[in-house]
mmCIF file with all atom_site columns, C-alpha atoms in Angstrom:
data_model
loop_
_atom_site.group_PDB
_atom_site.id
_atom_site.type_symbol
_atom_site.label_atom_id
_atom_site.label_alt_id
_atom_site.label_comp_id
_atom_site.label_asym_id
_atom_site.label_entity_id
_atom_site.label_seq_id
_atom_site.pdbx_PDB_ins_code
_atom_site.Cartn_x
_atom_site.Cartn_y
_atom_site.Cartn_z
_atom_site.occupancy
_atom_site.B_iso_or_equiv
_atom_site.pdbx_formal_charge
_atom_site.auth_seq_id
_atom_site.auth_comp_id
_atom_site.auth_asym_id
_atom_site.auth_atom_id
_atom_site.pdbx_PDB_model_num
ATOM 1   C CA . MET A 1 1   ? 10.923  8.243   -13.964 1.00 88.00 ? 1   MET A CA 1
ATOM 2   C CA . MET A 1 2   ? 11.598  4.917   -12.129 1.00 95.00 ? 2   MET A CA 1
ATOM 3   C CA . LYS A 1 3   ? 8.417   2.927   -10.468 1.00 97.00 ? 3   LYS A CA 1
ATOM 4   C CA . PHE A 1 4   ? 9.137   0.588   -7.586  1.00 97.00 ? 4   PHE A CA 1
ATOM 5   C CA . PRO A 1 5   ? 6.107   -1.770  -6.816  1.00 97.00 ? 5   PRO A CA 1
ATOM 6   C CA . SER A 1 6   ? 5.491   -2.560  -3.377  1.00 97.00 ? 6   SER A CA 1
ATOM 7   C CA . LYS A 1 7   ? 7.081   -5.709  -1.189  1.00 97.00 ? 7   LYS A CA 1
ATOM 8   C CA . LYS A 1 8   ? 4.216   -7.765  -0.172  1.00 96.00 ? 8   LYS A CA 1
ATOM 9   C CA . ASP A 1 9   ? 4.359   -9.831  2.967   1.00 95.00 ? 9   ASP A CA 1
ATOM 10  C CA . TRP A 1 10  ? 3.264   -13.023 2.847   1.00 95.00 ? 10  TRP A CA 1
ATOM 11  C CA . TRP A 1 11  ? 1.151   -12.949 6.037   1.00 93.00 ? 11  TRP A CA 1
ATOM 12  C CA . LEU A 1 12  ? -0.595  -9.989  4.661   1.00 91.00 ? 12  LEU A CA 1
ATOM 13  C CA . CYS A 1 13  ? -1.624  -11.738 1.772   1.00 91.00 ? 13  CYS A CA 1
ATOM 14  C CA . LEU A 1 14  ? -2.978  -14.442 3.776   1.00 94.00 ? 14  LEU A CA 1
ATOM 15  C CA . LEU A 1 15  ? -4.702  -12.159 6.231   1.00 90.00 ? 15  LEU A CA 1
ATOM 16  C CA . LEU A 1 16  ? -6.274  -9.948  3.419   1.00 87.00 ? 16  LEU A CA 1
ATOM 17  C CA . TRP A 1 17  ? -7.215  -12.830 1.209   1.00 89.00 ? 17  TRP A CA 1
ATOM 18  C CA . GLY A 1 18  ? -8.228  -15.515 3.908   1.00 92.00 ? 18  GLY A CA 1
ATOM 19  C CA . ALA A 1 19  ? -10.569 -12.606 5.184   1.00 87.00 ? 19  ALA A CA 1
ATOM 20  C CA . ILE A 1 20  ? -12.332 -12.326 1.901   1.00 86.00 ? 20  ILE A CA 1
ATOM 21  C CA . GLY A 1 21  ? -12.593 -16.051 1.567   1.00 89.00 ? 21  GLY A CA 1
ATOM 22  C CA . TYR A 1 22  ? -14.100 -16.349 5.047   1.00 89.00 ? 22  TYR A CA 1
ATOM 23  C CA . GLY A 1 23  ? -16.283 -13.651 4.634   1.00 84.00 ? 23  GLY A CA 1
ATOM 24  C CA . ALA A 1 24  ? -17.716 -15.233 1.592   1.00 86.00 ? 24  ALA A CA 1
ATOM 25  C CA . TYR A 1 25  ? -18.074 -18.880 3.225   1.00 87.00 ? 25  TYR A CA 1
ATOM 26  C CA . ILE A 1 26  ? -20.038 -17.245 6.073   1.00 85.00 ? 26  ILE A CA 1
ATOM 27  C CA . SER A 1 27  ? -22.386 -15.294 3.759   1.00 83.00 ? 27  SER A CA 1
ATOM 28  C CA . THR A 1 28  ? -22.968 -17.806 1.408   1.00 82.00 ? 28  THR A CA 1
ATOM 29  C CA . TYR A 1 29  ? -23.613 -20.171 4.223   1.00 82.00 ? 29  TYR A CA 1
ATOM 30  C CA . ALA A 1 30  ? -25.814 -17.836 5.952   1.00 79.00 ? 30  ALA A CA 1
ATOM 31  C CA . LEU A 1 31  ? -27.607 -17.174 2.341   1.00 79.00 ? 31  LEU A CA 1
ATOM 32  C CA . LEU A 1 32  ? -27.986 -21.071 2.208   1.00 79.00 ? 32  LEU A CA 1
ATOM 33  C CA . THR A 1 33  ? -29.582 -21.958 5.327   1.00 82.00 ? 33  THR A CA 1
ATOM 34  C CA . GLU A 1 34  ? -31.450 -18.894 6.006   1.00 78.00 ? 34  GLU A CA 1
ATOM 35  C CA . LYS A 1 35  ? -33.412 -19.231 2.901   1.00 77.00 ? 35  LYS A CA 1
ATOM 36  C CA . ALA A 1 36  ? -33.177 -15.340 2.164   1.00 74.00 ? 36  ALA A CA 1
ATOM 37  C CA . ASP A 1 37  ? -35.230 -13.430 -0.095  1.00 81.00 ? 37  ASP A CA 1
ATOM 38  C CA . LEU A 1 38  ? -33.781 -11.888 -3.300  1.00 82.00 ? 38  LEU A CA 1
ATOM 39  C CA . LEU A 1 39  ? -33.089 -8.444  -1.477  1.00 85.00 ? 39  LEU A CA 1
ATOM 40  C CA . GLY A 1 40  ? -30.932 -10.170 0.934   1.00 80.00 ? 40  GLY A CA 1
ATOM 41  C CA . ILE A 1 41  ? -29.115 -12.229 -1.541  1.00 81.00 ? 41  ILE A CA 1
ATOM 42  C CA . LEU A 1 42  ? -28.334 -8.994  -3.514  1.00 86.00 ? 42  LEU A CA 1
ATOM 43  C CA . ILE A 1 43  ? -27.090 -7.113  -0.646  1.00 86.00 ? 43  ILE A CA 1
ATOM 44  C CA . THR A 1 44  ? -24.806 -10.032 0.256   1.00 83.00 ? 44  THR A CA 1
ATOM 45  C CA . VAL A 1 45  ? -23.386 -10.256 -3.271  1.00 85.00 ? 45  VAL A CA 1
ATOM 46  C CA . VAL A 1 46  ? -23.157 -6.598  -3.967  1.00 89.00 ? 46  VAL A CA 1
ATOM 47  C CA . ILE A 1 47  ? -20.875 -6.355  -0.433  1.00 88.00 ? 47  ILE A CA 1
ATOM 48  C CA . ASN A 1 48  ? -18.963 -9.243  -0.819  1.00 86.00 ? 48  ASN A CA 1
ATOM 49  C CA . LEU A 1 49  ? -18.093 -8.137  -4.763  1.00 88.00 ? 49  LEU A CA 1
ATOM 50  C CA . THR A 1 50  ? -17.117 -4.469  -3.393  1.00 90.00 ? 50  THR A CA 1
ATOM 51  C CA . LEU A 1 51  ? -14.710 -5.817  -0.515  1.00 88.00 ? 51  LEU A CA 1
ATOM 52  C CA . ILE A 1 52  ? -13.044 -7.942  -3.351  1.00 88.00 ? 52  ILE A CA 1
ATOM 53  C CA . ALA A 1 53  ? -12.786 -5.287  -5.788  1.00 90.00 ? 53  ALA A CA 1
ATOM 54  C CA . PHE A 1 54  ? -11.577 -2.970  -3.227  1.00 91.00 ? 54  PHE A CA 1
ATOM 55  C CA . ILE A 1 55  ? -8.919  -5.095  -1.671  1.00 89.00 ? 55  ILE A CA 1
ATOM 56  C CA . SER A 1 56  ? -7.718  -6.228  -5.282  1.00 90.00 ? 56  SER A CA 1
ATOM 57  C CA . TRP A 1 57  ? -7.465  -2.568  -6.248  1.00 93.00 ? 57  TRP A CA 1
ATOM 58  C CA . LEU A 1 58  ? -4.990  -1.890  -3.206  1.00 91.00 ? 58  LEU A CA 1
ATOM 59  C CA . TRP A 1 59  ? -3.070  -5.338  -3.708  1.00 93.00 ? 59  TRP A CA 1
ATOM 60  C CA . PHE A 1 60  ? -2.400  -4.521  -7.472  1.00 94.00 ? 60  PHE A CA 1
ATOM 61  C CA . THR A 1 61  ? -1.750  -0.745  -7.580  1.00 95.00 ? 61  THR A CA 1
ATOM 62  C CA . THR A 1 62  ? 0.637   0.031   -4.430  1.00 97.00 ? 62  THR A CA 1
ATOM 63  C CA . TYR A 1 63  ? 3.594   1.127   -6.094  1.00 98.00 ? 63  TYR A CA 1
ATOM 64  C CA . TYR A 1 64  ? 6.000   4.323   -5.831  1.00 98.00 ? 64  TYR A CA 1
ATOM 65  C CA . VAL A 1 65  ? 7.141   6.397   -8.595  1.00 98.00 ? 65  VAL A CA 1
ATOM 66  C CA . LEU A 1 66  ? 10.232  8.588   -8.264  1.00 97.00 ? 66  LEU A CA 1
ATOM 67  C CA . GLY A 1 67  ? 9.548   11.293  -10.634 1.00 96.00 ? 67  GLY A CA 1
ATOM 68  C CA . GLU A 1 68  ? 11.266  14.107  -12.288 1.00 94.00 ? 68  GLU A CA 1
ATOM 69  C CA . LYS A 1 69  ? 10.506  16.382  -9.293  1.00 96.00 ? 69  LYS A CA 1
ATOM 70  C CA . GLU A 1 70  ? 8.082   14.426  -7.142  1.00 97.00 ? 70  GLU A CA 1
ATOM 71  C CA . LEU A 1 71  ? 7.446   11.066  -5.437  1.00 98.00 ? 71  LEU A CA 1
ATOM 72  C CA . ILE A 1 72  ? 4.510   9.446   -6.038  1.00 98.00 ? 72  ILE A CA 1
ATOM 73  C CA . ILE A 1 73  ? 2.835   7.197   -3.716  1.00 98.00 ? 73  ILE A CA 1
ATOM 74  C CA . ARG A 1 74  ? -0.160  5.167   -5.212  1.00 97.00 ? 74  ARG A CA 1
ATOM 75  C CA . SER A 1 75  ? -2.487  2.555   -3.433  1.00 96.00 ? 75  SER A CA 1
ATOM 76  C CA . GLY A 1 76  ? -5.794  2.216   -4.767  1.00 93.00 ? 76  GLY A CA 1
ATOM 77  C CA . PRO A 1 77  ? -7.735  5.395   -4.404  1.00 93.00 ? 77  PRO A CA 1
ATOM 78  C CA . ILE A 1 78  ? -4.774  7.046   -2.431  1.00 92.00 ? 78  ILE A CA 1
ATOM 79  C CA . LYS A 1 79  ? -2.376  8.967   -4.643  1.00 96.00 ? 79  LYS A CA 1
ATOM 80  C CA . LYS A 1 80  ? -0.146  11.329  -2.909  1.00 96.00 ? 80  LYS A CA 1
ATOM 81  C CA . ARG A 1 81  ? 2.450   13.815  -4.312  1.00 97.00 ? 81  ARG A CA 1
ATOM 82  C CA . ILE A 1 82  ? 5.632   15.000  -2.440  1.00 97.00 ? 82  ILE A CA 1
ATOM 83  C CA . PRO A 1 83  ? 8.044   17.348  -3.959  1.00 97.00 ? 83  PRO A CA 1
ATOM 84  C CA . TYR A 1 84  ? 11.539  16.561  -3.402  1.00 97.00 ? 84  TYR A CA 1
ATOM 85  C CA . ARG A 1 85  ? 12.394  19.855  -2.165  1.00 96.00 ? 85  ARG A CA 1
ATOM 86  C CA . GLU A 1 86  ? 10.181  19.229  1.045   1.00 96.00 ? 86  GLU A CA 1
ATOM 87  C CA . ILE A 1 87  ? 11.749  16.045  1.879   1.00 97.00 ? 87  ILE A CA 1
ATOM 88  C CA . SER A 1 88  ? 13.881  16.173  4.678   1.00 97.00 ? 88  SER A CA 1
ATOM 89  C CA . SER A 1 89  ? 14.636  12.347  5.548   1.00 97.00 ? 89  SER A CA 1
ATOM 90  C CA . ALA A 1 90  ? 14.166  9.074   4.725   1.00 97.00 ? 90  ALA A CA 1
ATOM 91  C CA . HIS A 1 91  ? 15.207  5.886   6.722   1.00 97.00 ? 91  HIS A CA 1
ATOM 92  C CA . LYS A 1 92  ? 14.267  2.080   6.994   1.00 96.00 ? 92  LYS A CA 1
ATOM 93  C CA . THR A 1 93  ? 11.673  1.167   9.892   1.00 95.00 ? 93  THR A CA 1
ATOM 94  C CA . LEU A 1 94  ? 9.320   -1.767  10.832  1.00 94.00 ? 94  LEU A CA 1
ATOM 95  C CA . ASN A 1 95  ? 6.527   1.154   12.098  1.00 91.00 ? 95  ASN A CA 1
ATOM 96  C CA . PRO A 1 96  ? 3.244   -0.922  11.657  1.00 90.00 ? 96  PRO A CA 1
ATOM 97  C CA . LEU A 1 97  ? 0.968   2.337   11.295  1.00 87.00 ? 97  LEU A CA 1
ATOM 98  C CA . SER A 1 98  ? -1.678  2.295   8.376   1.00 87.00 ? 98  SER A CA 1
ATOM 99  C CA . SER A 1 99  ? 0.037   3.528   5.247   1.00 90.00 ? 99  SER A CA 1
ATOM 100 C CA . PRO A 1 100 ? 0.148   2.846   1.709   1.00 92.00 ? 100 PRO A CA 1
ATOM 101 C CA . ALA A 1 101 ? 2.399   -0.399  2.212   1.00 93.00 ? 101 ALA A CA 1
ATOM 102 C CA . LEU A 1 102 ? 1.904   -3.920  1.789   1.00 94.00 ? 102 LEU A CA 1
ATOM 103 C CA . SER A 1 103 ? 4.944   -4.970  4.115   1.00 95.00 ? 103 SER A CA 1
ATOM 104 C CA . LEU A 1 104 ? 6.317   -4.060  7.601   1.00 94.00 ? 104 LEU A CA 1
ATOM 105 C CA . LYS A 1 105 ? 9.795   -3.334  6.142   1.00 95.00 ? 105 LYS A CA 1
ATOM 106 C CA . ARG A 1 106 ? 9.205   0.191   5.150   1.00 96.00 ? 106 ARG A CA 1
ATOM 107 C CA . ILE A 1 107 ? 10.976  3.533   4.850   1.00 97.00 ? 107 ILE A CA 1
ATOM 108 C CA . ASN A 1 108 ? 9.718   6.355   6.605   1.00 97.00 ? 108 ASN A CA 1
ATOM 109 C CA . ILE A 1 109 ? 10.004  9.870   4.824   1.00 97.00 ? 109 ILE A CA 1
ATOM 110 C CA . THR A 1 110 ? 9.812   12.885  6.589   1.00 97.00 ? 110 THR A CA 1
ATOM 111 C CA . TYR A 1 111 ? 8.706   15.976  4.577   1.00 97.00 ? 111 TYR A CA 1
ATOM 112 C CA . GLN A 1 112 ? 7.312   19.360  5.102   1.00 93.00 ? 112 GLN A CA 1
ATOM 113 C CA . PHE A 1 113 ? 3.690   18.636  5.937   1.00 88.00 ? 113 PHE A CA 1
ATOM 114 C CA . GLY A 1 114 ? 4.068   15.140  7.512   1.00 94.00 ? 114 GLY A CA 1
ATOM 115 C CA . MET A 1 115 ? 5.493   11.626  7.073   1.00 95.00 ? 115 MET A CA 1
ATOM 116 C CA . ALA A 1 116 ? 4.785   8.818   4.818   1.00 96.00 ? 116 ALA A CA 1
ATOM 117 C CA . LEU A 1 117 ? 5.505   5.224   5.060   1.00 96.00 ? 117 LEU A CA 1
ATOM 118 C CA . ILE A 1 118 ? 5.983   3.029   2.029   1.00 97.00 ? 118 ILE A CA 1
ATOM 119 C CA . SER A 1 119 ? 7.533   -0.302  1.582   1.00 97.00 ? 119 SER A CA 1
ATOM 120 C CA . PRO A 1 120 ? 9.307   -0.448  -1.851  1.00 97.00 ? 120 PRO A CA 1
ATOM 121 C CA . LYS A 1 121 ? 10.397  -3.956  -2.904  1.00 96.00 ? 121 LYS A CA 1
ATOM 122 C CA . ASN A 1 122 ? 13.994  -2.946  -2.858  1.00 95.00 ? 122 ASN A CA 1
ATOM 123 C CA . ARG A 1 123 ? 14.428  -0.436  0.224   1.00 96.00 ? 123 ARG A CA 1
ATOM 124 C CA . ASP A 1 124 ? 18.320  0.291   -0.677  1.00 96.00 ? 124 ASP A CA 1
ATOM 125 C CA . GLU A 1 125 ? 17.998  1.231   -4.156  1.00 96.00 ? 125 GLU A CA 1
ATOM 126 C CA . PHE A 1 126 ? 14.795  3.188   -3.492  1.00 97.00 ? 126 PHE A CA 1
ATOM 127 C CA . LEU A 1 127 ? 16.952  4.896   -1.220  1.00 97.00 ? 127 LEU A CA 1
ATOM 128 C CA . GLN A 1 128 ? 19.523  5.402   -3.071  1.00 96.00 ? 128 GLN A CA 1
ATOM 129 C CA . LYS A 1 129 ? 17.691  6.965   -5.993  1.00 96.00 ? 129 LYS A CA 1
ATOM 130 C CA . LEU A 1 130 ? 15.636  9.112   -3.702  1.00 97.00 ? 130 LEU A CA 1
ATOM 131 C CA . SER A 1 131 ? 19.202  10.350  -2.246  1.00 95.00 ? 131 SER A CA 1
ATOM 132 C CA . GLU A 1 132 ? 20.028  11.215  -5.735  1.00 94.00 ? 132 GLU A CA 1
ATOM 133 C CA . ARG A 1 133 ? 16.737  13.747  -6.016  1.00 96.00 ? 133 ARG A CA 1
ATOM 134 C CA . CYS A 1 134 ? 16.841  15.016  -2.670  1.00 94.00 ? 134 CYS A CA 1
ATOM 135 C CA . PRO A 1 135 ? 20.572  16.071  -1.862  1.00 89.00 ? 135 PRO A CA 1
ATOM 136 C CA . ASN A 1 136 ? 19.813  18.319  1.052   1.00 90.00 ? 136 ASN A CA 1
ATOM 137 C CA . ALA A 1 137 ? 17.752  15.208  2.826   1.00 94.00 ? 137 ALA A CA 1
ATOM 138 C CA . THR A 1 138 ? 19.341  12.942  5.679   1.00 93.00 ? 138 THR A CA 1
ATOM 139 C CA . ILE A 1 139 ? 18.922  9.557   3.855   1.00 94.00 ? 139 ILE A CA 1
ATOM 140 C CA . LYS A 1 140 ? 20.028  6.603   6.230   1.00 93.00 ? 140 LYS A CA 1
ATOM 141 C CA . TYR A 1 141 ? 20.444  3.113   4.708   1.00 84.00 ? 141 TYR A CA 1
ATOM 142 C CA . ASP A 1 142 ? 20.562  0.937   8.001   1.00 76.00 ? 142 ASP A CA 1
#
């Protein structure tokens, strides 16, 4: 079993954590200037903490595991298992579609029931190890 952490783009880090910081600043400013009641304060704090917890969950738990019989994709609440026998191809891409990936330097994996976009830190090593487990799949390294 091999675990590959997700590559993390600096600009995505700045965007996600900057949005959280800005949201916390704006909500705190609004609470202080509008003299909110206890319920308003509680709702604002719960919303901010929930957002921080969710983004942290995604940020710190996005990884990919090449197991014995399947690829496991993990990102926060998302856990997808793709049996190797179902994988037909894999190649590098910069596809920006929403996916369990923290970088635009991704790998597009096509399998029997769809496709998955992932962003392992070392794409070449990941593709090499995947090709060893999927001898019938078309794996492109360029």
